[in-house]
Amino acid sequence: MTDVADVLATSRVTAGPAFASDLGRHGSAVALWTDDGEITYASLARRVQDWADRLTGPRSLVAIEVVPTVESIAAYLGAMTAGHAVMVLGPNNDLEMLHRAFGPTHVLRPDGHTVAVEHVVSGARPDLHPDLCLLLGTSGSTGSPRWVRLSTRNVDANATAIAASLSLGADDCGITALPLSYCYGLSVLHSHLAVGGAVALTGNSVVDECFWATARQAGVTSLATVPHTLDLLDRSGAADRFPASLRLITQAGGALRRDSVLGWA
């Protein structure tokens, strides 16, 4: 975790994580499932490059609210591919405070299925630590939210380690059951892209039938949860709607009650 002063140092251009900069190698494999159809790796790679070209310029801090849409994910990956450091925003971040404290040059926010560049600062830019790739905010549950610094090596290593520990492969498909502004939710995207797998995009709750319709259509194989997710599944009976393809449920974000552990074991 870091204070603002610790972020600042000399700047240089970096390449971004391998799973973001080398998407095209997976070709016609499906990268993202949406209610409107599938997006191949080749198509996603083109969108990511479009955003990298749009964000060309000196390395800077780009703040992005990442949501489960194709364009938002492309903008997020494109900013990293362009060599920028990326600050992942949640819907309730105080932008005025972030501008004062960190000075992002761009702020990208969702606008329906597109992404709007709401704020661009010209002129002097704050120097960035040469290894800085990603800033992720903590939940703030123990006080004011703090920002965790991750290097490109950190981000790649985390994605590949998760994929290895869960035996994820190109045939696997995750789903956005958790917000992408939450590190655990974001790790689902990273780890599946790292192995050429797919992610189904939905903003619906696990108690919504539309969530499970998307899961069935995409052939979702894994579901990332927190204790609250499992409580919702228990109370709503949504577990009866699991697709036949589901092979893995993971849980983080706090300890489960003993009865819940036994019930899900």
PDB file of C-alpha atoms in Angstrom:
ATOM      1  CA  MET A   1       0.000   0.000   0.000  1.00  0.00           C
ATOM      2  CA  THR A   2       1.211   3.484  -0.688  1.00  0.00           C
ATOM      3  CA  ASP A   3       0.952   7.145   0.039  1.00  0.00           C
ATOM      4  CA  VAL A   4       0.836   9.595  -2.862  1.00  0.00           C
ATOM      5  CA  ALA A   5       4.482  10.588  -2.534  1.00  0.00           C
ATOM      6  CA  ASP A   6       5.600   6.987  -2.941  1.00  0.00           C
ATOM      7  CA  VAL A   7       4.040   6.784  -6.410  1.00  0.00           C
ATOM      8  CA  LEU A   8       6.229   9.523  -7.818  1.00  0.00           C
ATOM      9  CA  ALA A   9       9.593   8.781  -9.420  1.00  0.00           C
ATOM     10  CA  THR A  10      11.196   8.873 -12.861  1.00  0.00           C
ATOM     11  CA  SER A  11       9.045   7.792 -15.788  1.00  0.00           C
ATOM     12  CA  ARG A  12       9.626   5.549 -18.780  1.00  0.00           C
ATOM     13  CA  VAL A  13       7.395   3.674 -21.197  1.00  0.00           C
ATOM     14  CA  THR A  14       6.560   0.054 -20.351  1.00  0.00           C
ATOM     15  CA  ALA A  15       4.787  -2.549 -22.469  1.00  0.00           C
ATOM     16  CA  GLY A  16       1.912  -3.587 -20.215  1.00  0.00           C
ATOM     17  CA  PRO A  17       1.034  -7.113 -19.069  1.00  0.00           C
ATOM     18  CA  ALA A  18       1.543  -9.944 -21.560  1.00  0.00           C
ATOM     19  CA  PHE A  19      -2.113 -11.015 -21.417  1.00  0.00           C
ATOM     20  CA  ALA A  20      -3.109  -7.512 -22.584  1.00  0.00           C
ATOM     21  CA  SER A  21      -0.445  -6.869 -25.212  1.00  0.00           C
ATOM     22  CA  ASP A  22      -0.485 -10.314 -26.874  1.00  0.00           C
ATOM     23  CA  LEU A  23      -4.205 -11.010 -27.230  1.00  0.00           C
ATOM     24  CA  GLY A  24      -4.010 -11.610 -30.967  1.00  0.00           C
ATOM     25  CA  ARG A  25      -2.099 -14.864 -30.569  1.00  0.00           C
ATOM     26  CA  HIS A  26      -5.351 -16.583 -29.557  1.00  0.00           C
ATOM     27  CA  GLY A  27      -6.910 -15.630 -32.904  1.00  0.00           C
ATOM     28  CA  SER A  28     -10.508 -16.739 -33.416  1.00  0.00           C
ATOM     29  CA  ALA A  29     -10.978 -18.120 -29.889  1.00  0.00           C
ATOM     30  CA  VAL A  30     -13.724 -16.404 -27.894  1.00  0.00           C
ATOM     31  CA  ALA A  31     -12.401 -13.855 -25.400  1.00  0.00           C
ATOM     32  CA  LEU A  32     -15.633 -12.225 -24.207  1.00  0.00           C
ATOM     33  CA  TRP A  33     -19.269 -13.302 -24.211  1.00  0.00           C
ATOM     34  CA  THR A  34     -21.989 -10.649 -24.234  1.00  0.00           C
ATOM     35  CA  ASP A  35     -25.760 -10.734 -24.573  1.00  0.00           C
ATOM     36  CA  ASP A  36     -25.238  -9.520 -28.147  1.00  0.00           C
ATOM     37  CA  GLY A  37     -22.811 -12.258 -29.106  1.00  0.00           C
ATOM     38  CA  GLU A  38     -19.179 -13.254 -28.784  1.00  0.00           C
ATOM     39  CA  ILE A  39     -15.977 -11.244 -29.180  1.00  0.00           C
ATOM     40  CA  THR A  40     -12.934 -13.125 -30.437  1.00  0.00           C
ATOM     41  CA  TYR A  41      -9.401 -12.474 -29.270  1.00  0.00           C
ATOM     42  CA  ALA A  42      -8.555 -11.052 -32.698  1.00  0.00           C
ATOM     43  CA  SER A  43     -11.448  -8.600 -32.454  1.00  0.00           C
ATOM     44  CA  LEU A  44     -10.587  -7.650 -28.872  1.00  0.00           C
ATOM     45  CA  ALA A  45      -6.942  -7.138 -29.850  1.00  0.00           C
ATOM     46  CA  ARG A  46      -8.009  -4.646 -32.542  1.00  0.00           C
ATOM     47  CA  ARG A  47     -10.187  -2.739 -30.076  1.00  0.00           C
ATOM     48  CA  VAL A  48      -7.373  -2.689 -27.513  1.00  0.00           C
ATOM     49  CA  GLN A  49      -4.955  -1.347 -30.129  1.00  0.00           C
ATOM     50  CA  ASP A  50      -7.470   1.324 -31.126  1.00  0.00           C
ATOM     51  CA  TRP A  51      -7.543   2.526 -27.520  1.00  0.00           C
ATOM     52  CA  ALA A  52      -3.752   2.323 -27.221  1.00  0.00           C
ATOM     53  CA  ASP A  53      -3.492   4.532 -30.327  1.00  0.00           C
ATOM     54  CA  ARG A  54      -6.113   6.919 -28.966  1.00  0.00           C
ATOM     55  CA  LEU A  55      -4.200   7.246 -25.694  1.00  0.00           C
ATOM     56  CA  THR A  56      -0.824   7.678 -27.345  1.00  0.00           C
ATOM     57  CA  GLY A  57       1.514  10.221 -25.799  1.00  0.00           C
ATOM     58  CA  PRO A  58       3.901  10.512 -22.856  1.00  0.00           C
ATOM     59  CA  ARG A  59       3.478   7.890 -20.155  1.00  0.00           C
ATOM     60  CA  SER A  60       0.962   9.132 -17.602  1.00  0.00           C
ATOM     61  CA  LEU A  61      -1.613   8.050 -15.036  1.00  0.00           C
ATOM     62  CA  VAL A  62      -4.948   7.080 -16.612  1.00  0.00           C
ATOM     63  CA  ALA A  63      -7.944   6.587 -14.313  1.00  0.00           C
ATOM     64  CA  ILE A  64     -10.614   4.192 -15.583  1.00  0.00           C
ATOM     65  CA  GLU A  65     -13.895   2.969 -14.158  1.00  0.00           C
ATOM     66  CA  VAL A  66     -13.890  -0.575 -15.528  1.00  0.00           C
ATOM     67  CA  VAL A  67     -17.333  -2.129 -16.042  1.00  0.00           C
ATOM     68  CA  PRO A  68     -18.403  -5.372 -17.745  1.00  0.00           C
ATOM     69  CA  THR A  69     -18.709  -4.072 -21.303  1.00  0.00           C
ATOM     70  CA  VAL A  70     -16.451  -4.852 -24.246  1.00  0.00           C
ATOM     71  CA  GLU A  71     -15.470  -1.219 -24.812  1.00  0.00           C
ATOM     72  CA  SER A  72     -14.645  -0.573 -21.151  1.00  0.00           C
ATOM     73  CA  ILE A  73     -12.406  -3.636 -20.999  1.00  0.00           C
ATOM     74  CA  ALA A  74     -10.757  -2.672 -24.298  1.00  0.00           C
ATOM     75  CA  ALA A  75     -10.041   0.827 -22.969  1.00  0.00           C
ATOM     76  CA  TYR A  76      -8.571  -0.598 -19.758  1.00  0.00           C
ATOM     77  CA  LEU A  77      -6.310  -3.051 -21.589  1.00  0.00           C
ATOM     78  CA  GLY A  78      -5.452  -0.437 -24.209  1.00  0.00           C
ATOM     79  CA  ALA A  79      -4.252   2.058 -21.616  1.00  0.00           C
ATOM     80  CA  MET A  80      -1.877  -0.527 -20.151  1.00  0.00           C
ATOM     81  CA  THR A  81      -0.735  -1.633 -23.606  1.00  0.00           C
ATOM     82  CA  ALA A  82       0.074   1.995 -24.434  1.00  0.00           C
ATOM     83  CA  GLY A  83       2.476   1.990 -21.486  1.00  0.00           C
ATOM     84  CA  HIS A  84       0.393   4.086 -19.118  1.00  0.00           C
ATOM     85  CA  ALA A  85      -0.104   3.414 -15.428  1.00  0.00           C
ATOM     86  CA  VAL A  86      -3.775   2.693 -14.776  1.00  0.00           C
ATOM     87  CA  MET A  87      -5.814   3.597 -11.713  1.00  0.00           C
ATOM     88  CA  VAL A  88      -8.941   1.423 -11.497  1.00  0.00           C
ATOM     89  CA  LEU A  89     -11.904   3.427 -10.235  1.00  0.00           C
ATOM     90  CA  GLY A  90     -15.095   2.289  -8.588  1.00  0.00           C
ATOM     91  CA  PRO A  91     -18.422   4.047  -9.157  1.00  0.00           C
ATOM     92  CA  ASN A  92     -18.143   5.995  -5.892  1.00  0.00           C
ATOM     93  CA  ASN A  93     -14.566   7.286  -5.996  1.00  0.00           C
ATOM     94  CA  ASP A  94     -14.112  10.974  -5.153  1.00  0.00           C
ATOM     95  CA  LEU A  95     -12.713  12.321  -8.428  1.00  0.00           C
ATOM     96  CA  GLU A  96     -11.882  15.740  -7.001  1.00  0.00           C
ATOM     97  CA  MET A  97      -9.737  14.140  -4.300  1.00  0.00           C
ATOM     98  CA  LEU A  98      -8.065  11.833  -6.829  1.00  0.00           C
ATOM     99  CA  HIS A  99      -7.222  14.759  -9.106  1.00  0.00           C
ATOM    100  CA  ARG A 100      -5.653  16.659  -6.218  1.00  0.00           C
ATOM    101  CA  ALA A 101      -3.754  13.665  -4.864  1.00  0.00           C
ATOM    102  CA  PHE A 102      -2.649  11.822  -7.998  1.00  0.00           C
ATOM    103  CA  GLY A 103      -3.195  14.087 -10.995  1.00  0.00           C
ATOM    104  CA  PRO A 104      -4.439  11.579 -13.607  1.00  0.00           C
ATOM    105  CA  THR A 105      -4.196  12.995 -17.115  1.00  0.00           C
ATOM    106  CA  HIS A 106      -7.255  11.094 -18.365  1.00  0.00           C
ATOM    107  CA  VAL A 107     -10.414   9.880 -16.640  1.00  0.00           C
ATOM    108  CA  LEU A 108     -12.417   7.294 -18.577  1.00  0.00           C
ATOM    109  CA  ARG A 109     -15.969   6.537 -17.505  1.00  0.00           C
ATOM    110  CA  PRO A 110     -18.643   4.227 -18.957  1.00  0.00           C
ATOM    111  CA  ASP A 111     -21.261   5.840 -21.159  1.00  0.00           C
ATOM    112  CA  GLY A 112     -23.727   3.096 -21.997  1.00  0.00           C
ATOM    113  CA  HIS A 113     -21.825   0.564 -24.077  1.00  0.00           C
ATOM    114  CA  THR A 114     -19.140   3.117 -24.943  1.00  0.00           C
ATOM    115  CA  VAL A 115     -16.466   4.882 -22.896  1.00  0.00           C
ATOM    116  CA  ALA A 116     -16.262   8.648 -22.469  1.00  0.00           C
ATOM    117  CA  VAL A 117     -12.993  10.457 -21.852  1.00  0.00           C
ATOM    118  CA  GLU A 118     -14.314  12.904 -19.292  1.00  0.00           C
ATOM    119  CA  HIS A 119     -11.143  14.644 -18.242  1.00  0.00           C
ATOM    120  CA  VAL A 120      -7.866  15.317 -20.019  1.00  0.00           C
ATOM    121  CA  VAL A 121      -5.091  17.370 -18.451  1.00  0.00           C
ATOM    122  CA  SER A 122      -2.532  18.970 -20.731  1.00  0.00           C
ATOM    123  CA  GLY A 123       0.811  20.383 -19.722  1.00  0.00           C
ATOM    124  CA  ALA A 124       2.959  19.085 -16.879  1.00  0.00           C
ATOM    125  CA  ARG A 125       2.386  15.496 -15.819  1.00  0.00           C
ATOM    126  CA  PRO A 126       3.415  13.936 -12.500  1.00  0.00           C
ATOM    127  CA  ASP A 127       6.386  11.592 -12.747  1.00  0.00           C
ATOM    128  CA  LEU A 128       5.533   7.924 -12.226  1.00  0.00           C
ATOM    129  CA  HIS A 129       7.562   5.133 -10.735  1.00  0.00           C
ATOM    130  CA  PRO A 130       9.097   3.232 -13.673  1.00  0.00           C
ATOM    131  CA  ASP A 131       7.613  -0.091 -12.521  1.00  0.00           C
ATOM    132  CA  LEU A 132       4.095   1.183 -11.859  1.00  0.00           C
ATOM    133  CA  CYS A 133       1.450  -0.563 -13.978  1.00  0.00           C
ATOM    134  CA  LEU A 134      -1.719  -0.639 -11.892  1.00  0.00           C
ATOM    135  CA  LEU A 135      -3.190   1.153  -8.872  1.00  0.00           C
ATOM    136  CA  LEU A 136      -5.986  -0.767  -7.149  1.00  0.00           C
ATOM    137  CA  GLY A 137      -8.005   0.711  -4.308  1.00  0.00           C
ATOM    138  CA  THR A 138      -8.732  -1.214  -1.133  1.00  0.00           C
ATOM    139  CA  SER A 139     -12.285  -1.517   0.145  1.00  0.00           C
ATOM    140  CA  GLY A 140     -11.700   1.022   2.905  1.00  0.00           C
ATOM    141  CA  SER A 141     -13.394  -1.294   5.407  1.00  0.00           C
ATOM    142  CA  THR A 142     -10.710  -0.564   8.016  1.00  0.00           C
ATOM    143  CA  GLY A 143     -10.566   3.188   7.371  1.00  0.00           C
ATOM    144  CA  SER A 144      -9.887   5.418   4.373  1.00  0.00           C
ATOM    145  CA  PRO A 145      -9.248   3.477   1.158  1.00  0.00           C
ATOM    146  CA  ARG A 146      -5.582   3.044   0.263  1.00  0.00           C
ATOM    147  CA  TRP A 147      -4.036   2.376  -3.125  1.00  0.00           C
ATOM    148  CA  VAL A 148      -1.972  -0.717  -3.819  1.00  0.00           C
ATOM    149  CA  ARG A 149       0.836  -0.425  -6.375  1.00  0.00           C
ATOM    150  CA  LEU A 150       1.374  -3.275  -8.820  1.00  0.00           C
ATOM    151  CA  SER A 151       4.123  -3.569 -11.399  1.00  0.00           C
ATOM    152  CA  THR A 152       3.672  -5.212 -14.790  1.00  0.00           C
ATOM    153  CA  ARG A 153       5.539  -8.217 -13.422  1.00  0.00           C
ATOM    154  CA  ASN A 154       3.178  -8.330 -10.409  1.00  0.00           C
ATOM    155  CA  VAL A 155       0.077  -8.239 -12.608  1.00  0.00           C
ATOM    156  CA  ASP A 156       1.329 -10.928 -14.992  1.00  0.00           C
ATOM    157  CA  ALA A 157       2.567 -13.171 -12.172  1.00  0.00           C
ATOM    158  CA  ASN A 158      -0.738 -12.868 -10.316  1.00  0.00           C
ATOM    159  CA  ALA A 159      -2.750 -13.779 -13.416  1.00  0.00           C
ATOM    160  CA  THR A 160      -0.621 -16.801 -14.290  1.00  0.00           C
ATOM    161  CA  ALA A 161      -0.452 -18.013 -10.670  1.00  0.00           C
ATOM    162  CA  ILE A 162      -4.242 -17.910 -10.305  1.00  0.00           C
ATOM    163  CA  ALA A 163      -4.709 -19.689 -13.624  1.00  0.00           C
ATOM    164  CA  ALA A 164      -2.239 -22.386 -12.578  1.00  0.00           C
ATOM    165  CA  SER A 165      -3.705 -22.888  -9.101  1.00  0.00           C
ATOM    166  CA  LEU A 166      -7.232 -23.267 -10.524  1.00  0.00           C
ATOM    167  CA  SER A 167      -6.067 -25.327 -13.534  1.00  0.00           C
ATOM    168  CA  LEU A 168      -7.635 -22.817 -15.905  1.00  0.00           C
ATOM    169  CA  GLY A 169      -7.221 -23.411 -19.620  1.00  0.00           C
ATOM    170  CA  ALA A 170      -8.429 -22.224 -22.987  1.00  0.00           C
ATOM    171  CA  ASP A 171     -11.705 -24.139 -22.566  1.00  0.00           C
ATOM    172  CA  ASP A 172     -12.621 -22.320 -19.350  1.00  0.00           C
ATOM    173  CA  CYS A 173     -15.052 -19.440 -19.058  1.00  0.00           C
ATOM    174  CA  GLY A 174     -15.501 -17.137 -16.076  1.00  0.00           C
ATOM    175  CA  ILE A 175     -18.269 -14.610 -15.486  1.00  0.00           C
ATOM    176  CA  THR A 176     -18.382 -11.121 -13.980  1.00  0.00           C
ATOM    177  CA  ALA A 177     -20.219 -12.017 -10.783  1.00  0.00           C
ATOM    178  CA  LEU A 178     -18.100  -9.433  -8.925  1.00  0.00           C
ATOM    179  CA  PRO A 179     -17.318  -5.819  -9.869  1.00  0.00           C
ATOM    180  CA  LEU A 180     -14.257  -5.331 -12.074  1.00  0.00           C
ATOM    181  CA  SER A 181     -13.240  -2.437  -9.810  1.00  0.00           C
ATOM    182  CA  TYR A 182     -12.733  -5.052  -7.066  1.00  0.00           C
ATOM    183  CA  CYS A 183      -9.338  -6.782  -7.244  1.00  0.00           C
ATOM    184  CA  TYR A 184     -10.895 -10.255  -6.992  1.00  0.00           C
ATOM    185  CA  GLY A 185     -13.342  -9.487  -9.784  1.00  0.00           C
ATOM    186  CA  LEU A 186     -10.558  -8.057 -11.945  1.00  0.00           C
ATOM    187  CA  SER A 187      -8.438 -11.167 -11.359  1.00  0.00           C
ATOM    188  CA  VAL A 188     -11.123 -13.265 -13.073  1.00  0.00           C
ATOM    189  CA  LEU A 189     -10.603 -11.245 -16.253  1.00  0.00           C
ATOM    190  CA  HIS A 190      -6.805 -11.314 -16.025  1.00  0.00           C
ATOM    191  CA  SER A 191      -6.445 -15.027 -15.275  1.00  0.00           C
ATOM    192  CA  HIS A 192      -8.775 -16.163 -18.061  1.00  0.00           C
ATOM    193  CA  LEU A 193      -7.170 -13.901 -20.673  1.00  0.00           C
ATOM    194  CA  ALA A 194      -3.752 -15.182 -19.596  1.00  0.00           C
ATOM    195  CA  VAL A 195      -4.616 -18.719 -20.754  1.00  0.00           C
ATOM    196  CA  GLY A 196      -6.792 -17.903 -23.752  1.00  0.00           C
ATOM    197  CA  GLY A 197     -10.030 -18.590 -21.890  1.00  0.00           C
ATOM    198  CA  ALA A 198     -13.219 -16.543 -22.026  1.00  0.00           C
ATOM    199  CA  VAL A 199     -15.187 -14.287 -19.692  1.00  0.00           C
ATOM    200  CA  ALA A 200     -18.957 -13.766 -19.860  1.00  0.00           C
ATOM    201  CA  LEU A 201     -19.893 -10.129 -19.280  1.00  0.00           C
ATOM    202  CA  THR A 202     -22.947  -9.254 -17.231  1.00  0.00           C
ATOM    203  CA  GLY A 203     -23.896  -6.566 -14.763  1.00  0.00           C
ATOM    204  CA  ASN A 204     -26.749  -8.633 -13.354  1.00  0.00           C
ATOM    205  CA  SER A 205     -26.894 -10.064  -9.843  1.00  0.00           C
ATOM    206  CA  VAL A 206     -26.568 -13.791  -9.182  1.00  0.00           C
ATOM    207  CA  VAL A 207     -30.216 -13.774  -8.084  1.00  0.00           C
ATOM    208  CA  ASP A 208     -31.315 -12.518 -11.502  1.00  0.00           C
ATOM    209  CA  GLU A 209     -32.393 -15.128 -14.044  1.00  0.00           C
ATOM    210  CA  CYS A 210     -30.651 -13.060 -16.734  1.00  0.00           C
ATOM    211  CA  PHE A 211     -27.327 -13.764 -15.000  1.00  0.00           C
ATOM    212  CA  TRP A 212     -27.860 -17.489 -15.327  1.00  0.00           C
ATOM    213  CA  ALA A 213     -29.132 -17.203 -18.898  1.00  0.00           C
ATOM    214  CA  THR A 214     -25.808 -15.558 -19.762  1.00  0.00           C
ATOM    215  CA  ALA A 215     -23.912 -18.234 -17.818  1.00  0.00           C
ATOM    216  CA  ARG A 216     -25.665 -21.025 -19.687  1.00  0.00           C
ATOM    217  CA  GLN A 217     -25.221 -19.389 -23.078  1.00  0.00           C
ATOM    218  CA  ALA A 218     -21.489 -18.898 -22.510  1.00  0.00           C
ATOM    219  CA  GLY A 219     -20.905 -22.302 -20.909  1.00  0.00           C
ATOM    220  CA  VAL A 220     -19.455 -20.770 -17.756  1.00  0.00           C
ATOM    221  CA  THR A 221     -17.092 -23.151 -15.955  1.00  0.00           C
ATOM    222  CA  SER A 222     -16.139 -21.103 -12.875  1.00  0.00           C
ATOM    223  CA  LEU A 223     -17.860 -18.708 -10.496  1.00  0.00           C
ATOM    224  CA  ALA A 224     -15.972 -16.292  -8.234  1.00  0.00           C
ATOM    225  CA  THR A 225     -17.831 -15.430  -5.033  1.00  0.00           C
ATOM    226  CA  VAL A 226     -17.581 -13.645  -1.695  1.00  0.00           C
ATOM    227  CA  PRO A 227     -19.556 -14.712   1.415  1.00  0.00           C
ATOM    228  CA  HIS A 228     -22.413 -12.359   0.509  1.00  0.00           C
ATOM    229  CA  THR A 229     -22.683 -13.984  -2.937  1.00  0.00           C
ATOM    230  CA  LEU A 230     -23.070 -17.421  -1.394  1.00  0.00           C
ATOM    231  CA  ASP A 231     -25.658 -16.108   1.080  1.00  0.00           C
ATOM    232  CA  LEU A 232     -27.653 -14.720  -1.849  1.00  0.00           C
ATOM    233  CA  LEU A 233     -27.417 -18.045  -3.669  1.00  0.00           C
ATOM    234  CA  ASP A 234     -28.576 -19.900  -0.549  1.00  0.00           C
ATOM    235  CA  ARG A 235     -31.527 -17.606   0.145  1.00  0.00           C
ATOM    236  CA  SER A 236     -32.733 -17.326  -3.444  1.00  0.00           C
ATOM    237  CA  GLY A 237     -32.297 -20.946  -4.452  1.00  0.00           C
ATOM    238  CA  ALA A 238     -30.268 -19.743  -7.433  1.00  0.00           C
ATOM    239  CA  ALA A 239     -27.879 -22.661  -6.983  1.00  0.00           C
ATOM    240  CA  ASP A 240     -30.523 -24.761  -8.726  1.00  0.00           C
ATOM    241  CA  ARG A 241     -29.849 -22.712 -11.866  1.00  0.00           C
ATOM    242  CA  PHE A 242     -26.143 -23.531 -12.141  1.00  0.00           C
ATOM    243  CA  PRO A 243     -25.233 -24.456 -15.726  1.00  0.00           C
ATOM    244  CA  ALA A 244     -24.099 -28.035 -16.306  1.00  0.00           C
ATOM    245  CA  SER A 245     -20.739 -26.653 -17.456  1.00  0.00           C
ATOM    246  CA  LEU A 246     -19.898 -25.171 -14.010  1.00  0.00           C
ATOM    247  CA  ARG A 247     -17.013 -27.086 -12.431  1.00  0.00           C
ATOM    248  CA  LEU A 248     -15.504 -24.633  -9.962  1.00  0.00           C
ATOM    249  CA  ILE A 249     -16.668 -22.143  -7.328  1.00  0.00           C
ATOM    250  CA  THR A 250     -14.045 -19.976  -5.639  1.00  0.00           C
ATOM    251  CA  GLN A 251     -14.544 -17.784  -2.574  1.00  0.00           C
ATOM    252  CA  ALA A 252     -12.556 -14.945  -1.023  1.00  0.00           C
ATOM    253  CA  GLY A 253     -13.275 -11.687   0.774  1.00  0.00           C
ATOM    254  CA  GLY A 254     -13.830 -13.046   4.279  1.00  0.00           C
ATOM    255  CA  ALA A 255     -14.428 -16.206   6.253  1.00  0.00           C
ATOM    256  CA  LEU A 256     -17.543 -18.280   5.630  1.00  0.00           C
ATOM    257  CA  ARG A 257     -19.738 -19.401   8.500  1.00  0.00           C
ATOM    258  CA  ARG A 258     -19.153 -23.047   9.402  1.00  0.00           C
ATOM    259  CA  ASP A 259     -22.646 -24.082   8.315  1.00  0.00           C
ATOM    260  CA  SER A 260     -22.089 -22.394   4.951  1.00  0.00           C
ATOM    261  CA  VAL A 261     -18.757 -24.177   4.509  1.00  0.00           C
ATOM    262  CA  LEU A 262     -20.416 -27.523   5.200  1.00  0.00           C
ATOM    263  CA  GLY A 263     -23.346 -26.698   2.943  1.00  0.00           C
ATOM    264  CA  TRP A 264     -21.148 -25.833  -0.031  1.00  0.00           C
ATOM    265  CA  ALA A 265     -18.545 -28.545   0.491  1.00  0.00           C
TER     266      ALA A 265
END
